[in-house]
XYZ file of C-alpha atoms in Angstrom:
211
model
C 37.691 -58.501 40.766
C 38.072 -59.648 37.166
C 34.402 -60.618 37.083
C 33.441 -57.130 38.165
C 35.615 -55.610 35.416
C 34.034 -57.916 32.867
C 30.507 -56.969 33.941
C 31.369 -53.259 33.877
C 32.854 -53.657 30.410
C 29.725 -55.346 29.081
C 27.527 -52.653 30.616
C 29.650 -49.911 29.005
C 29.644 -51.659 25.649
C 25.890 -52.105 25.844
C 25.399 -48.415 26.577
C 27.562 -47.392 23.615
C 25.679 -49.776 21.322
C 22.315 -48.433 22.492
C 23.442 -44.845 21.909
C 24.671 -45.675 18.425
C 21.427 -47.450 17.585
C 19.424 -44.446 18.799
C 21.392 -42.050 16.570
C 21.122 -44.282 13.500
C 17.392 -44.910 13.951
C 16.739 -41.218 14.479
C 18.414 -40.358 11.189
C 16.540 -43.151 9.419
C 13.095 -42.073 10.576
C 13.902 -38.379 9.964
C 15.009 -39.007 6.377
C 12.737 -37.435 3.755
C 11.131 -35.019 6.221
C 11.319 -31.274 5.583
C 13.372 -29.168 7.942
C 11.485 -26.537 9.934
C 12.149 -23.164 8.238
C 13.802 -20.422 10.247
C 10.979 -18.026 9.301
C 7.462 -19.434 9.333
C 4.842 -18.500 6.765
C 4.983 -17.734 3.067
C 4.552 -14.763 0.789
C 1.229 -14.171 -0.961
C 1.557 -12.107 -4.113
C -0.259 -8.790 -4.038
C -0.373 -8.562 -0.224
C 1.653 -5.872 1.443
C 4.271 -7.164 3.861
C 5.843 -5.423 6.833
C 8.462 -2.979 5.729
C 7.243 -3.088 2.126
C 4.583 -1.390 0.146
C 2.053 -2.486 -2.404
C 1.557 -0.895 -5.766
C 0.438 2.692 -5.205
C -1.919 2.576 -8.187
C -3.181 5.625 -10.096
C -2.494 9.081 -8.710
C -5.271 10.950 -6.899
C -5.320 13.460 -9.782
C -6.039 10.625 -12.210
C -8.762 9.175 -9.991
C -10.451 12.571 -9.657
C -11.100 12.662 -13.408
C -13.585 9.787 -13.122
C -14.680 10.212 -9.507
C -18.387 9.741 -8.735
C -20.283 12.378 -6.730
C -23.028 9.909 -5.786
C -20.428 7.457 -4.492
C -18.813 10.329 -2.595
C -22.115 11.121 -0.911
C -22.214 7.555 0.385
C -18.669 7.885 1.706
C -19.704 11.113 3.425
C -21.992 8.954 5.561
C -18.865 8.218 7.612
C -18.504 11.948 8.269
C -22.150 12.789 8.929
C -21.988 11.894 12.615
C -19.748 14.921 13.201
C -20.324 17.248 10.218
C -23.193 18.900 8.375
C -22.668 19.957 4.783
C -25.832 21.852 3.855
C -25.623 25.592 3.304
C -26.075 27.393 6.607
C -25.937 24.114 8.504
C -25.017 24.097 12.164
C -21.643 23.035 13.466
C -21.548 19.721 15.249
C -18.581 17.966 16.773
C -16.886 19.154 13.590
C -17.508 22.312 11.558
C -20.106 22.681 8.816
C -18.449 21.755 5.513
C -20.493 23.765 3.014
C -18.122 25.383 0.472
C -15.109 24.159 2.417
C -12.996 23.334 -0.642
C -10.780 26.279 -1.511
C -11.223 27.932 1.894
C -8.430 28.444 4.461
C -7.933 25.959 7.252
C -10.103 26.982 10.177
C -12.365 29.251 8.106
C -15.692 28.605 9.881
C -16.278 31.476 12.263
C -17.049 30.528 15.841
C -15.834 26.922 15.584
C -13.137 25.897 18.060
C -10.518 24.427 15.721
C -7.435 22.829 17.227
C -4.276 24.916 17.206
C -2.651 22.096 15.215
C -5.055 22.554 12.307
C -5.159 26.346 12.486
C -1.361 26.412 12.235
C -1.358 24.566 8.884
C -0.807 27.165 6.119
C -2.705 27.305 2.857
C -6.210 26.373 1.793
C -8.205 23.196 1.411
C -7.118 22.360 -2.128
C -7.130 18.912 -3.713
C -3.676 17.992 -2.430
C -4.220 19.121 1.149
C -7.696 17.593 1.376
C -6.375 14.279 0.055
C -3.613 14.287 2.682
C -6.118 15.203 5.423
C -8.549 12.462 4.442
C -5.719 9.934 4.276
C -4.636 10.614 7.863
C -5.819 13.668 9.814
C -3.277 13.047 12.568
C -0.365 12.951 10.139
C -1.606 16.045 8.339
C -2.078 18.070 11.535
C -0.312 16.426 14.438
C -2.363 17.242 17.524
C -5.712 17.636 15.768
C -8.823 16.975 17.836
C -10.351 14.988 14.982
C -10.243 11.298 15.890
C -11.209 9.911 12.469
C -8.512 7.449 11.345
C -8.746 8.354 7.648
C -9.742 6.711 4.380
C -7.291 4.109 3.144
C -8.772 3.714 -0.342
C -7.747 6.439 -2.782
C -10.966 5.875 -4.760
C -13.033 6.705 -1.664
C -11.057 9.895 -1.098
C -11.456 10.964 -4.719
C -15.212 10.324 -4.648
C -15.621 12.163 -1.349
C -13.638 15.164 -2.555
C -15.717 15.647 -5.686
C -18.829 15.418 -3.502
C -17.440 18.013 -1.082
C -16.478 20.200 -4.024
C -20.004 20.026 -5.430
C -21.396 21.418 -2.183
C -20.801 25.114 -2.799
C -17.158 25.114 -3.909
C -16.845 24.009 -7.545
C -13.075 24.177 -7.818
C -11.688 23.025 -11.183
C -10.275 19.518 -11.115
C -6.497 19.241 -11.120
C -4.917 18.097 -14.337
C -4.143 14.405 -14.562
C -0.444 13.519 -14.967
C 0.558 13.287 -18.618
C 2.155 9.998 -19.626
C 4.569 10.918 -22.366
C 4.714 8.641 -25.385
C 8.166 7.591 -26.603
C 9.755 10.186 -28.861
C 9.413 9.493 -32.576
C 13.188 9.310 -32.924
C 13.375 6.657 -30.185
C 10.680 4.615 -31.903
C 12.499 4.824 -35.241
C 15.792 3.864 -33.599
C 14.188 0.859 -31.909
C 12.638 -0.238 -35.210
C 15.966 0.148 -37.014
C 17.746 -1.830 -34.284
C 15.187 -4.587 -34.644
C 15.715 -4.679 -38.430
C 19.486 -4.878 -38.013
C 19.145 -7.696 -35.476
C 16.896 -9.628 -37.859
C 19.412 -9.131 -40.673
C 22.259 -10.419 -38.497
C 20.217 -13.474 -37.536
C 19.516 -14.179 -41.210
C 23.240 -13.948 -42.089
C 24.145 -16.284 -39.230
C 21.462 -18.753 -40.326
C 22.787 -18.729 -43.927
C 26.343 -19.294 -42.694
C 25.252 -22.223 -40.546
C 23.355 -23.743 -43.463
C 26.418 -23.411 -45.715
C 28.622 -25.199 -43.161
C 26.171 -28.088 -43.044
């Protein structure tokens, strides 16, 4: 009986020693290795992340000041499958767009506009056209137009000046004015800087005298 107890004791001791060795060796070989992060991946500067937004950039009014009609004509190539834009042109899947800027929504006689678009008040001005070209579905929920929209503001600005040149000729909207600092604020900042420099000079002289 005592022999059996001795054998069992050695087996138990051996198991405990093996477990301890396994734990110690695991920590040794894992030392210096980086832990797996809870969230994989890393942030790239300048790339929009989920839930965030990238820099909006210049306003559409600013971009319109330097928009290019020729570039807008190229962008219109994305619209040409459904729209004509020449004067007196026939309607296609979408209405003819000659002189559309400045006209009411649903102004082309005989074209079957969606109720969603016809219910939008106002005319096709720069603001409404920009919103429409950004996302037709958001602008008129329920529209029959399946075009997803133009994500680049530069493309929208170029396209709008091209559309405007085709029989509309609306004046461009004024670009936002960036106000310069008031003269008093500039003088105050300069005076504050002079006072700070004077204080630094006094402190430097005092430190030199103590030395």
